[in-house]
């Protein structure tokens, strides 16, 4: 069962179509990046699935609707800017999050240490630098240890040092086994933190898949054989295959750029594997990718 | 309910504006009547004897009129403020994202209103009773309570003001504008609409008195007006609604404000 299923979401602001029939599926354990230039609809998407914006069309479902109309208590999320009560300190602000989530009283020292705010825990939120605010927001998403965390441009506006610090925190969160959904307009960030990516532009989904297949300079091939097990074994032993991702109907491999499909096909044939499916992808996605970086 | 009230308490107990205005209300509401007495007596008004301020049953009128202003300004301001800063800090949006439902957020604000009404009414009852008891010649409980339902009237007046404040707080997203609209509607805009608009265009009669702030005010009117109301009136203008009319009108507005607030808040994007 997917953690989140988005079906044909559409959102219009007057004449602007901010989201156009967007569909995505996010499985447990994915670290999913939504990559797109400014104004592409990332925040709009997150706002809808977090219940603060109403879609004009389409639907979404969290955890297979296990938690009914309000699944948000099972999710830790920030949207755009960190939003806290400026006259309260870090612990007091975190306590409000805890009460809303309906959790018993707890000590926030551990979370504050993770986001490197322990020393400043008694300072009022309004006295924090942007980086500190952003880190407190990340800390707030960890309260109650939710299975899913959502970040919207978590490094926005930070200096290089702050970016590095936040990224390390994000990488740690991601490797803790949580499902992560992160919006960003920075390719590098998604590449470093995420396992999967959806590229959107002008509210349209351009591409989606593993980061390896979409963002790396390697070529990606989809292959399938009547004997999937044997196919996998042969691929694993081949020197030109860098990585293998499982899909329902095929295997996706990152391979050397220099490899062409004829060679691959011949090689597999020589090893006794008969292919039923062979697609190489590279050009198309690279073009889309270029388009995005140009808009930036 | 306890959870939501506790949540609001955690949000605002350290807010200096909230602290300050609550103290102002608690200190000045029971004491302003003493200042009022001095002022009115030095004006040497023939209609007034000193006793009228503090004796049963008129103490309820004077204290009620004092409370009329205090609830409108101090508590009404606070209701608008505690809603609109949550919009400007975007904590309203964050509360929802964190896991509050919209209905819960709405209820939490409604509970603030109800608690304020309770505080104001209890303060009114205790202060009125205490002042009257010590100043009346031979006080009795029956005499103290012979006041035309003053305590429920005061509660309904407060509720109407504060539900209006809540409506403005939710409806106007800019916090400065919300506070300004609330205050200026009550003291300027509505009287202008009534006297310069309605009275001229529609009619002079009672219908111009059926506006929300006026209806609430007439539940605890300026005692001078009451006195003049009983005197022969040359131009026939009706200054006040009767208590019954004011109560029914206010009640209807309470329902309207509540319904409208919930409706606009439930639908809109944040
Ligand atoms: N409240 C609004 N009213 C009108 N248009 C809006 C509103 N919010 C968003 N939009 C429009 O919707 C589109 C998508 O905006 P969105 O904020 O989702 O983009 P984004 O991908 O998050 O961009 P960024 O990287 O700048 O955060 C934009 O064209 C934006 O102008
Ligand atoms: Mg955005």
GROMACS .gro file of N, CA and C in nm, chain A residues 11 13 50-54 70 72-73 75 77-81 83-88 92 95-97 99-102, chain B residues 3 6-7 10-15 85-86 89-102 104 267-270:
model
  180
   11UNK      N    1  -0.534   2.244  -0.982
   11UNK     CA    2  -0.563   2.362  -0.901
   11UNK      C    3  -0.548   2.486  -0.988
   13UNK      N    4  -0.579   2.915  -1.006
   13UNK     CA    5  -0.595   3.046  -0.942
   13UNK      C    6  -0.640   3.141  -1.051
   50UNK      N    7  -0.176   1.858   0.234
   50UNK     CA    8  -0.174   1.887   0.378
   50UNK      C    9  -0.300   1.958   0.425
   51UNK      N   10  -0.399   1.968   0.338
   51UNK     CA   11  -0.530   2.015   0.382
   51UNK      C   12  -0.546   2.165   0.398
   52UNK      N   13  -0.451   2.245   0.350
   52UNK     CA   14  -0.471   2.389   0.364
   52UNK      C   15  -0.517   2.455   0.234
   53UNK      N   16  -0.505   2.384   0.123
   53UNK     CA   17  -0.558   2.435  -0.003
   53UNK      C   18  -0.660   2.333  -0.055
   54UNK      N   19  -0.762   2.385  -0.123
   54UNK     CA   20  -0.861   2.294  -0.180
   54UNK      C   21  -0.832   2.278  -0.329
   70UNK      N   22  -0.841   1.315   0.862
   70UNK     CA   23  -0.730   1.394   0.916
   70UNK      C   24  -0.608   1.306   0.944
   72UNK      N   25  -0.311   1.406   0.919
   72UNK     CA   26  -0.197   1.495   0.936
   72UNK      C   27  -0.122   1.474   1.068
   73UNK      N   28  -0.190   1.416   1.166
   73UNK     CA   29  -0.120   1.388   1.292
   73UNK      C   30  -0.010   1.285   1.274
   75UNK      N   31   0.192   1.283   1.024
   75UNK     CA   32   0.287   1.342   0.930
   75UNK      C   33   0.354   1.461   0.997
   77UNK      N   34   0.532   1.808   0.899
   77UNK     CA   35   0.546   1.885   0.776
   77UNK      C   36   0.567   2.034   0.800
   78UNK      N   37   0.646   2.095   0.712
   78UNK     CA   38   0.653   2.240   0.706
   78UNK      C   39   0.629   2.284   0.563
   79UNK      N   40   0.564   2.398   0.550
   79UNK     CA   41   0.532   2.451   0.418
   79UNK      C   42   0.596   2.589   0.405
   80UNK      N   43   0.674   2.609   0.303
   80UNK     CA   44   0.741   2.738   0.278
   80UNK      C   45   0.824   2.784   0.396
   81UNK      N   46   0.773   2.879   0.474
   81UNK     CA   47   0.854   2.934   0.582
   81UNK      C   48   0.826   2.862   0.714
   83UNK      N   49   0.684   2.845   1.060
   83UNK     CA   50   0.581   2.927   1.124
   83UNK      C   51   0.566   2.890   1.270
   84UNK      N   52   0.609   2.984   1.356
   84UNK     CA   53   0.600   2.960   1.499
   84UNK      C   54   0.555   3.087   1.570
   85UNK      N   55   0.526   3.073   1.701
   85UNK     CA   56   0.488   3.190   1.780
   85UNK      C   57   0.616   3.263   1.820
   86UNK      N   58   0.636   3.386   1.774
   86UNK     CA   59   0.765   3.454   1.791
   86UNK      C   60   0.801   3.483   1.936
   87UNK      N   61   0.700   3.495   2.021
   87UNK     CA   62   0.729   3.530   2.160
   87UNK      C   63   0.749   3.409   2.249
   88UNK      N   64   0.744   3.288   2.188
   88UNK     CA   65   0.771   3.166   2.266
   88UNK      C   66   0.908   3.110   2.228
   92UNK      N   67   0.882   2.568   2.400
   92UNK     CA   68   0.739   2.602   2.410
   92UNK      C   69   0.669   2.586   2.276
   95UNK      N   70   0.622   2.226   2.207
   95UNK     CA   71   0.518   2.171   2.293
   95UNK      C   72   0.378   2.192   2.232
   96UNK      N   73   0.362   2.303   2.161
   96UNK     CA   74   0.234   2.327   2.094
   96UNK      C   75   0.210   2.222   1.985
   97UNK      N   76   0.316   2.190   1.913
   97UNK     CA   77   0.306   2.085   1.811
   97UNK      C   78   0.267   1.953   1.877
   99UNK      N   79   0.102   1.901   2.158
   99UNK     CA   80  -0.038   1.901   2.205
   99UNK      C   81  -0.133   1.883   2.086
  100UNK      N   82  -0.105   1.951   1.975
  100UNK     CA   83  -0.191   1.935   1.858
  100UNK      C   84  -0.190   1.790   1.810
  101UNK      N   85  -0.075   1.727   1.817
  101UNK     CA   86  -0.067   1.588   1.771
  101UNK      C   87  -0.124   1.490   1.874
  102UNK      N   88  -0.163   1.544   1.990
  102UNK     CA   89  -0.224   1.458   2.092
  102UNK      C   90  -0.128   1.361   2.158
  299UNK      N   91  -0.856   2.007   2.581
  299UNK     CA   92  -0.734   2.009   2.500
  299UNK      C   93  -0.722   2.141   2.423
  302UNK      N   94  -0.659   2.436   2.658
  302UNK     CA   95  -0.520   2.428   2.701
  302UNK      C   96  -0.425   2.477   2.591
  303UNK      N   97  -0.457   2.438   2.468
  303UNK     CA   98  -0.375   2.479   2.355
  303UNK      C   99  -0.373   2.632   2.341
  306UNK      N  100  -0.159   2.778   2.608
  306UNK     CA  101  -0.016   2.766   2.580
  306UNK      C  102   0.030   2.869   2.476
  307UNK      N  103  -0.057   2.894   2.379
  307UNK     CA  104  -0.021   2.990   2.274
  307UNK      C  105  -0.010   3.132   2.327
  308UNK      N  106  -0.101   3.170   2.417
  308UNK     CA  107  -0.114   3.313   2.446
  308UNK      C  108  -0.075   3.356   2.586
  309UNK      N  109  -0.047   3.261   2.674
  309UNK     CA  110  -0.023   3.305   2.812
  309UNK      C  111   0.102   3.393   2.823
  310UNK      N  112   0.195   3.376   2.731
  310UNK     CA  113   0.315   3.459   2.738
  310UNK      C  114   0.313   3.576   2.641
  311UNK      N  115   0.199   3.599   2.579
  311UNK     CA  116   0.189   3.711   2.485
  311UNK      C  117   0.162   3.840   2.564
  381UNK      N  118  -0.348   3.747   1.461
  381UNK     CA  119  -0.203   3.721   1.459
  381UNK      C  120  -0.174   3.577   1.417
  382UNK      N  121  -0.268   3.489   1.436
  382UNK     CA  122  -0.244   3.351   1.390
  382UNK      C  123  -0.246   3.344   1.237
  385UNK      N  124   0.108   3.541   1.150
  385UNK     CA  125   0.224   3.454   1.179
  385UNK      C  126   0.217   3.322   1.102
  386UNK      N  127   0.107   3.300   1.031
  386UNK     CA  128   0.082   3.174   0.959
  386UNK      C  129   0.078   3.054   1.052
  387UNK      N  130   0.056   3.078   1.179
  387UNK     CA  131   0.046   2.964   1.271
  387UNK      C  132  -0.089   2.894   1.257
  388UNK      N  133  -0.189   2.967   1.207
  388UNK     CA  134  -0.317   2.904   1.179
  388UNK      C  135  -0.297   2.792   1.077
  389UNK      N  136  -0.228   2.825   0.970
  389UNK     CA  137  -0.200   2.727   0.867
  389UNK      C  138  -0.114   2.612   0.923
  390UNK      N  139  -0.015   2.649   1.001
  390UNK     CA  140   0.073   2.546   1.056
  390UNK      C  141  -0.003   2.455   1.153
  391UNK      N  142  -0.093   2.512   1.232
  391UNK     CA  143  -0.176   2.431   1.323
  391UNK      C  144  -0.252   2.324   1.245
  392UNK      N  145  -0.308   2.362   1.132
  392UNK     CA  146  -0.383   2.267   1.051
  392UNK      C  147  -0.289   2.160   0.995
  393UNK      N  148  -0.174   2.206   0.942
  393UNK     CA  149  -0.078   2.111   0.887
  393UNK      C  150  -0.031   2.012   0.995
  394UNK      N  151  -0.011   2.064   1.116
  394UNK     CA  152   0.036   1.979   1.225
  394UNK      C  153  -0.068   1.874   1.264
  395UNK      N  154  -0.196   1.906   1.242
  395UNK     CA  155  -0.294   1.802   1.270
  395UNK      C  156  -0.426   1.847   1.331
  396UNK      N  157  -0.440   1.978   1.354
  396UNK     CA  158  -0.570   2.026   1.401
  396UNK      C  159  -0.667   2.024   1.282
  397UNK      N  160  -0.794   1.994   1.307
  397UNK     CA  161  -0.889   2.010   1.198
  397UNK      C  162  -0.936   2.155   1.198
  398UNK      N  163  -0.994   2.198   1.087
  398UNK     CA  164  -1.043   2.336   1.083
  398UNK      C  165  -1.150   2.359   1.187
  400UNK      N  166  -1.176   2.215   1.474
  400UNK     CA  167  -1.111   2.229   1.605
  400UNK      C  168  -1.053   2.369   1.623
  563UNK      N  169  -1.413   2.689   0.418
  563UNK     CA  170  -1.397   2.674   0.274
  563UNK      C  171  -1.264   2.728   0.222
  564UNK      N  172  -1.212   2.831   0.286
  564UNK     CA  173  -1.111   2.906   0.213
  564UNK      C  174  -0.972   2.845   0.219
  565UNK      N  175  -0.892   2.881   0.118
  565UNK     CA  176  -0.752   2.842   0.114
  565UNK      C  177  -0.674   2.921   0.218
  566UNK      N  178  -0.572   2.856   0.275
  566UNK     CA  179  -0.491   2.927   0.375
  566UNK      C  180  -0.350   2.949   0.320
   0.00000   0.00000   0.00000
